[in-house]
mmCIF file of C-alpha atoms in Angstrom:
data_model
loop_
_atom_site.group_PDB
_atom_site.id
_atom_site.type_symbol
_atom_site.label_atom_id
_atom_site.label_comp_id
_atom_site.label_asym_id
_atom_site.label_seq_id
_atom_site.Cartn_x
_atom_site.Cartn_y
_atom_site.Cartn_z
ATOM 1 C CA MET A 1 105.548 85.223 81.275
ATOM 2 C CA ARG A 2 106.087 88.084 83.754
ATOM 3 C CA TYR A 3 103.112 89.652 85.474
ATOM 4 C CA LEU A 4 102.859 92.814 87.613
ATOM 5 C CA LEU A 5 100.161 93.003 90.272
ATOM 6 C CA LEU A 6 99.509 96.463 91.725
ATOM 7 C CA VAL A 7 98.213 95.859 95.244
ATOM 8 C CA SER A 8 96.092 98.402 97.103
ATOM 9 C CA HIS A 9 94.346 98.271 100.488
ATOM 10 C CA GLY A 10 90.798 98.263 99.084
ATOM 11 C CA SER A 11 87.996 100.582 100.148
ATOM 12 C CA ARG A 12 84.281 100.436 101.009
ATOM 13 C CA ARG A 13 84.030 103.282 98.502
ATOM 14 C CA GLU A 14 83.927 101.583 95.124
ATOM 15 C CA ALA A 15 85.119 104.750 93.332
ATOM 16 C CA SER A 16 88.457 104.448 95.198
ATOM 17 C CA ASN A 17 88.851 100.831 94.057
ATOM 18 C CA ASP A 18 88.047 101.937 90.516
ATOM 19 C CA GLU A 19 90.794 104.589 90.715
ATOM 20 C CA VAL A 20 93.266 101.739 91.358
ATOM 21 C CA ARG A 21 91.806 99.619 88.553
ATOM 22 C CA GLN A 22 92.114 102.559 86.151
ATOM 23 C CA LEU A 23 95.701 103.133 87.260
ATOM 24 C CA ALA A 24 96.579 99.476 86.539
ATOM 25 C CA LEU A 25 94.963 99.787 83.081
ATOM 26 C CA LYS A 26 96.929 102.975 82.433
ATOM 27 C CA MET A 27 100.198 101.328 83.514
ATOM 28 C CA ASN A 28 99.427 98.286 81.352
ATOM 29 C CA ALA A 29 99.010 100.576 78.328
ATOM 30 C CA MET A 30 102.381 102.242 78.989
ATOM 31 C CA ASN A 31 105.835 101.093 77.939
ATOM 32 C CA HIS A 32 107.136 98.431 80.372
ATOM 33 C CA ASP A 33 108.850 95.060 80.722
ATOM 34 C CA PHE A 34 105.856 93.038 81.904
ATOM 35 C CA ASP A 35 103.586 90.838 79.818
ATOM 36 C CA LYS A 36 100.583 92.076 81.748
ATOM 37 C CA ILE A 37 99.743 94.476 84.594
ATOM 38 C CA ALA A 38 96.640 94.076 86.757
ATOM 39 C CA CYS A 39 95.583 94.975 90.304
ATOM 40 C CA ALA A 40 94.391 93.237 93.470
ATOM 41 C CA PHE A 41 93.294 94.288 96.953
ATOM 42 C CA LEU A 42 94.247 93.384 100.524
ATOM 43 C CA GLU A 43 90.591 93.534 101.592
ATOM 44 C CA LEU A 44 87.152 95.000 100.775
ATOM 45 C CA ALA A 45 87.455 94.715 96.972
ATOM 46 C CA GLU A 46 87.921 92.081 94.281
ATOM 47 C CA PRO A 47 90.124 90.365 93.362
ATOM 48 C CA LEU A 48 91.847 89.759 96.695
ATOM 49 C CA ILE A 49 95.639 89.301 96.522
ATOM 50 C CA PRO A 50 95.739 85.463 96.482
ATOM 51 C CA GLU A 51 93.043 85.380 93.805
ATOM 52 C CA GLY A 52 94.883 88.015 91.744
ATOM 53 C CA ILE A 53 98.101 85.970 91.873
ATOM 54 C CA ARG A 54 96.219 82.749 91.039
ATOM 55 C CA GLN A 55 94.613 84.476 88.038
ATOM 56 C CA ALA A 56 98.045 85.623 86.830
ATOM 57 C CA ILE A 57 99.356 82.058 87.092
ATOM 58 C CA ALA A 58 96.247 80.696 85.330
ATOM 59 C CA GLN A 59 97.031 83.138 82.499
ATOM 60 C CA GLY A 60 100.515 81.672 82.194
ATOM 61 C CA ALA A 61 102.691 83.741 84.545
ATOM 62 C CA ASP A 62 105.993 82.154 85.618
ATOM 63 C CA GLU A 63 106.833 85.232 87.645
ATOM 64 C CA VAL A 64 104.539 87.633 89.527
ATOM 65 C CA VAL A 65 105.837 90.931 90.945
ATOM 66 C CA VAL A 66 103.548 92.288 93.671
ATOM 67 C CA LEU A 67 103.780 96.084 93.978
ATOM 68 C CA PRO A 68 102.303 97.622 97.161
ATOM 69 C CA TYR A 69 100.389 100.823 96.379
ATOM 70 C CA PHE A 70 100.859 102.139 99.919
ATOM 71 C CA LEU A 71 102.454 105.308 101.281
ATOM 72 C CA SER A 72 103.876 104.067 104.559
ATOM 73 C CA ALA A 73 105.688 100.966 105.747
ATOM 74 C CA GLY A 74 102.982 100.025 108.228
ATOM 75 C CA ARG A 75 101.573 96.639 109.184
ATOM 76 C CA HIS A 76 99.902 96.173 105.783
ATOM 77 C CA VAL A 77 103.193 96.511 103.911
ATOM 78 C CA ALA A 78 105.326 94.745 106.534
ATOM 79 C CA LYS A 79 103.060 91.804 107.377
ATOM 80 C CA ASP A 80 99.649 91.577 105.691
ATOM 81 C CA VAL A 81 100.677 91.748 102.023
ATOM 82 C CA PRO A 82 103.614 89.301 102.538
ATOM 83 C CA ALA A 83 101.269 86.874 104.360
ATOM 84 C CA GLU A 84 98.825 86.837 101.407
ATOM 85 C CA VAL A 85 101.689 86.323 98.967
ATOM 86 C CA GLU A 86 103.145 83.501 101.073
ATOM 87 C CA LEU A 87 99.778 81.719 100.941
ATOM 88 C CA VAL A 88 99.986 81.330 97.168
ATOM 89 C CA GLN A 89 103.745 80.756 97.145
ATOM 90 C CA LYS A 90 103.145 77.654 99.300
ATOM 91 C CA GLU A 91 100.512 76.380 96.854
ATOM 92 C CA ARG A 92 102.814 77.066 93.889
ATOM 93 C CA PRO A 93 106.484 76.704 94.887
ATOM 94 C CA ASP A 94 107.304 76.396 91.159
ATOM 95 C CA LYS A 95 106.421 80.059 90.526
ATOM 96 C CA LYS A 96 108.537 83.083 91.364
ATOM 97 C CA ILE A 97 106.503 85.584 93.383
ATOM 98 C CA THR A 98 108.317 88.683 94.641
ATOM 99 C CA ILE A 99 107.290 91.898 96.413
ATOM 100 C CA ALA A 100 108.627 95.212 95.053
ATOM 101 C CA PRO A 101 109.321 98.233 97.322
ATOM 102 C CA TYR A 102 106.109 100.081 98.317
ATOM 103 C CA LEU A 103 105.241 103.340 96.569
ATOM 104 C CA GLY A 104 106.033 105.575 99.580
ATOM 105 C CA SER A 105 109.659 104.405 99.528
ATOM 106 C CA ALA A 106 110.220 105.804 96.019
ATOM 107 C CA THR A 107 112.815 108.573 96.168
ATOM 108 C CA SER A 108 110.977 110.497 93.436
ATOM 109 C CA ILE A 109 107.829 110.980 95.566
ATOM 110 C CA ALA A 110 109.278 114.232 96.948
ATOM 111 C CA SER A 111 109.698 115.736 93.452
ATOM 112 C CA ILE A 112 106.186 114.704 92.408
ATOM 113 C CA LEU A 113 104.755 116.339 95.526
ATOM 114 C CA LEU A 114 106.610 119.562 94.722
ATOM 115 C CA GLU A 115 105.178 119.442 91.167
ATOM 116 C CA GLN A 116 101.665 118.916 92.580
ATOM 117 C CA ALA A 117 102.135 121.837 94.949
ATOM 118 C CA GLU A 118 102.975 124.143 92.027
ATOM 119 C CA SER A 119 100.164 122.871 89.769
ATOM 120 C CA MET B 1 105.954 134.515 102.519
ATOM 121 C CA ARG B 2 104.711 131.327 100.895
ATOM 122 C CA TYR B 3 104.415 128.145 102.924
ATOM 123 C CA LEU B 4 103.754 124.526 101.828
ATOM 124 C CA LEU B 5 102.046 122.178 104.272
ATOM 125 C CA LEU B 6 102.196 118.479 103.388
ATOM 126 C CA VAL B 7 99.102 116.923 104.954
ATOM 127 C CA SER B 8 98.875 113.228 105.796
ATOM 128 C CA HIS B 9 96.195 111.177 107.571
ATOM 129 C CA GLY B 10 98.246 110.454 110.676
ATOM 130 C CA SER B 11 98.789 107.037 112.223
ATOM 131 C CA ARG B 12 98.799 105.376 115.659
ATOM 132 C CA ARG B 13 102.192 104.048 114.543
ATOM 133 C CA GLU B 14 104.603 106.901 115.240
ATOM 134 C CA ALA B 15 107.144 105.554 112.718
ATOM 135 C CA SER B 16 104.613 106.260 109.930
ATOM 136 C CA ASN B 17 104.173 109.850 111.126
ATOM 137 C CA ASP B 18 107.952 110.194 111.228
ATOM 138 C CA GLU B 19 108.155 109.003 107.595
ATOM 139 C CA VAL B 20 105.943 111.982 106.671
ATOM 140 C CA ARG B 21 107.983 114.389 108.811
ATOM 141 C CA GLN B 22 111.188 113.150 107.138
ATOM 142 C CA LEU B 23 109.597 113.567 103.714
ATOM 143 C CA ALA B 24 108.655 117.194 104.500
ATOM 144 C CA LEU B 25 112.235 117.851 105.686
ATOM 145 C CA LYS B 26 113.589 116.280 102.498
ATOM 146 C CA MET B 27 111.256 118.408 100.339
ATOM 147 C CA ASN B 28 112.222 121.528 102.289
ATOM 148 C CA ALA B 29 115.903 120.831 101.535
ATOM 149 C CA MET B 30 115.168 120.485 97.799
ATOM 150 C CA ASN B 31 114.914 123.185 95.168
ATOM 151 C CA HIS B 32 111.429 124.779 95.266
ATOM 152 C CA ASP B 33 109.441 128.009 95.214
ATOM 153 C CA PHE B 34 108.290 127.994 98.846
ATOM 154 C CA ASP B 35 109.832 129.831 101.745
ATOM 155 C CA LYS B 36 109.247 126.842 103.979
ATOM 156 C CA ILE B 37 107.795 123.317 103.791
ATOM 157 C CA ALA B 38 106.397 121.509 106.826
ATOM 158 C CA CYS B 39 103.779 118.832 107.523
ATOM 159 C CA ALA B 40 100.546 118.382 109.456
ATOM 160 C CA PHE B 41 98.074 115.590 110.132
ATOM 161 C CA LEU B 42 94.313 115.107 109.804
ATOM 162 C CA GLU B 43 94.241 113.123 113.049
ATOM 163 C CA LEU B 44 96.290 110.979 115.462
ATOM 164 C CA ALA B 45 99.529 113.004 115.165
ATOM 165 C CA GLU B 46 100.832 116.511 115.812
ATOM 166 C CA PRO B 47 100.516 119.156 114.549
ATOM 167 C CA LEU B 48 96.896 118.813 113.389
ATOM 168 C CA ILE B 49 96.031 120.709 110.198
ATOM 169 C CA PRO B 50 94.579 123.890 111.790
ATOM 170 C CA GLU B 51 97.569 124.116 114.130
ATOM 171 C CA GLY B 52 99.987 123.564 111.231
ATOM 172 C CA ILE B 53 98.385 126.411 109.268
ATOM 173 C CA ARG B 54 98.326 128.682 112.342
ATOM 174 C CA GLN B 55 102.041 127.985 112.923
ATOM 175 C CA ALA B 56 102.776 128.880 109.284
ATOM 176 C CA ILE B 57 100.897 132.180 109.700
ATOM 177 C CA ALA B 58 102.673 132.863 113.012
ATOM 178 C CA GLN B 59 105.971 132.428 111.136
ATOM 179 C CA GLY B 60 104.896 135.075 108.635
ATOM 180 C CA ALA B 61 103.081 133.189 105.860
ATOM 181 C CA ASP B 62 100.787 135.276 103.634
ATOM 182 C CA GLU B 63 99.951 132.192 101.599
ATOM 183 C CA VAL B 64 99.680 128.545 102.675
ATOM 184 C CA VAL B 65 99.372 125.737 100.116
ATOM 185 C CA VAL B 66 97.966 122.556 101.677
ATOM 186 C CA LEU B 67 99.070 119.428 99.801
ATOM 187 C CA PRO B 68 97.130 116.212 100.569
ATOM 188 C CA TYR B 69 99.490 113.219 100.845
ATOM 189 C CA PHE B 70 96.713 110.772 99.984
ATOM 190 C CA LEU B 71 96.347 108.204 97.205
ATOM 191 C CA SER B 72 92.606 108.310 96.609
ATOM 192 C CA ALA B 73 89.954 110.988 96.380
ATOM 193 C CA GLY B 74 87.968 109.626 99.316
ATOM 194 C CA ARG B 75 86.150 111.431 102.101
ATOM 195 C CA HIS B 76 89.397 112.658 103.689
ATOM 196 C CA VAL B 77 90.458 114.472 100.518
ATOM 197 C CA ALA B 78 86.961 115.574 99.484
ATOM 198 C CA LYS B 79 85.588 116.722 102.851
ATOM 199 C CA ASP B 80 87.769 116.350 105.930
ATOM 200 C CA VAL B 81 90.898 118.222 104.797
ATOM 201 C CA PRO B 82 88.851 121.106 103.263
ATOM 202 C CA ALA B 83 86.819 121.387 106.502
ATOM 203 C CA GLU B 84 90.004 121.785 108.603
ATOM 204 C CA VAL B 85 91.363 124.364 106.162
ATOM 205 C CA GLU B 86 88.063 126.290 106.173
ATOM 206 C CA LEU B 87 88.249 126.508 109.963
ATOM 207 C CA VAL B 88 91.458 128.575 109.820
ATOM 208 C CA GLN B 89 90.424 130.481 106.686
ATOM 209 C CA LYS B 90 87.441 131.809 108.675
ATOM 210 C CA GLU B 91 89.733 132.932 111.515
ATOM 211 C CA ARG B 92 92.155 134.545 109.046
ATOM 212 C CA PRO B 93 90.287 135.799 105.946
ATOM 213 C CA ASP B 94 93.323 138.022 105.194
ATOM 214 C CA LYS B 95 95.498 134.981 104.356
ATOM 215 C CA LYS B 96 95.401 132.953 101.153
ATOM 216 C CA ILE B 97 95.002 129.262 101.970
ATOM 217 C CA THR B 98 94.652 126.879 99.016
ATOM 218 C CA ILE B 99 94.513 123.092 98.588
ATOM 219 C CA ALA B 100 96.696 121.511 95.883
ATOM 220 C CA PRO B 101 95.659 118.322 94.019
ATOM 221 C CA TYR B 102 96.178 115.156 96.134
ATOM 222 C CA LEU B 103 99.189 112.934 95.394
ATOM 223 C CA GLY B 104 97.154 110.092 93.807
ATOM 224 C CA SER B 105 95.942 112.448 91.081
ATOM 225 C CA ALA B 106 99.506 113.083 89.827
ATOM 226 C CA THR B 107 99.855 111.728 86.302
ATOM 227 C CA SER B 108 103.441 110.686 86.993
ATOM 228 C CA ILE B 109 102.424 108.161 89.682
ATOM 229 C CA ALA B 110 102.081 105.457 87.001
ATOM 230 C CA SER B 111 105.701 105.929 85.833
ATOM 231 C CA ILE B 112 107.025 105.888 89.390
ATOM 232 C CA LEU B 113 105.179 102.648 90.087
ATOM 233 C CA LEU B 114 106.721 101.090 86.977
ATOM 234 C CA GLU B 115 110.184 102.202 88.174
ATOM 235 C CA GLN B 116 109.509 100.676 91.609
ATOM 236 C CA ALA B 117 108.380 97.412 89.989
ATOM 237 C CA GLU B 118 111.686 97.142 88.110
ATOM 238 C CA SER B 119 113.851 98.099 91.099
#
């Protein structure tokens, strides 16, 4: 079973966390190659990343792809998210846990921004 | 003359600000309906939003579209960016300055995330 975990920073503003939860639900309802898509947060909101990965494994995931919902390759993307992932990877060396490229690195971001600008 | 200003939060990490500057350059080199595309920052990096808009006007812009490079509709998108824009709109009521929908509200974000997850 292959699981996708959309990972966001997390906010004190619960409406922002709910935007991410809604996005994960929307992605889960779309056409894709994962058995399930859910979300988790680096801090300030539930579930935190390790808990999100543990829940995926508890639901039967053999593989978890962690997808950073971040715009820039700052400390969170470079160090904090990998550290949280590593925590669970050490507990469960039998599971494949990988980190996909962060959103901001997508080459299509520029086209989407141009579409937004014209909308 | 129609000018697009990509507006990001700004970071203490200059490499993150440079990512935004590179993105604006990339967008400017693409096919679009603007005469010029540049970027500005809410804080921590140059040019700040009012200065970015003033520079656009100094270069001949009659219309400036401000595009928030933000993922969630938090305080920055709801209040801070509009307040900076309003500041220059009051100085220059003869110019049309509008704010486009923020990046996170783009419906195509979900598809891009799915592409990133498979990459």
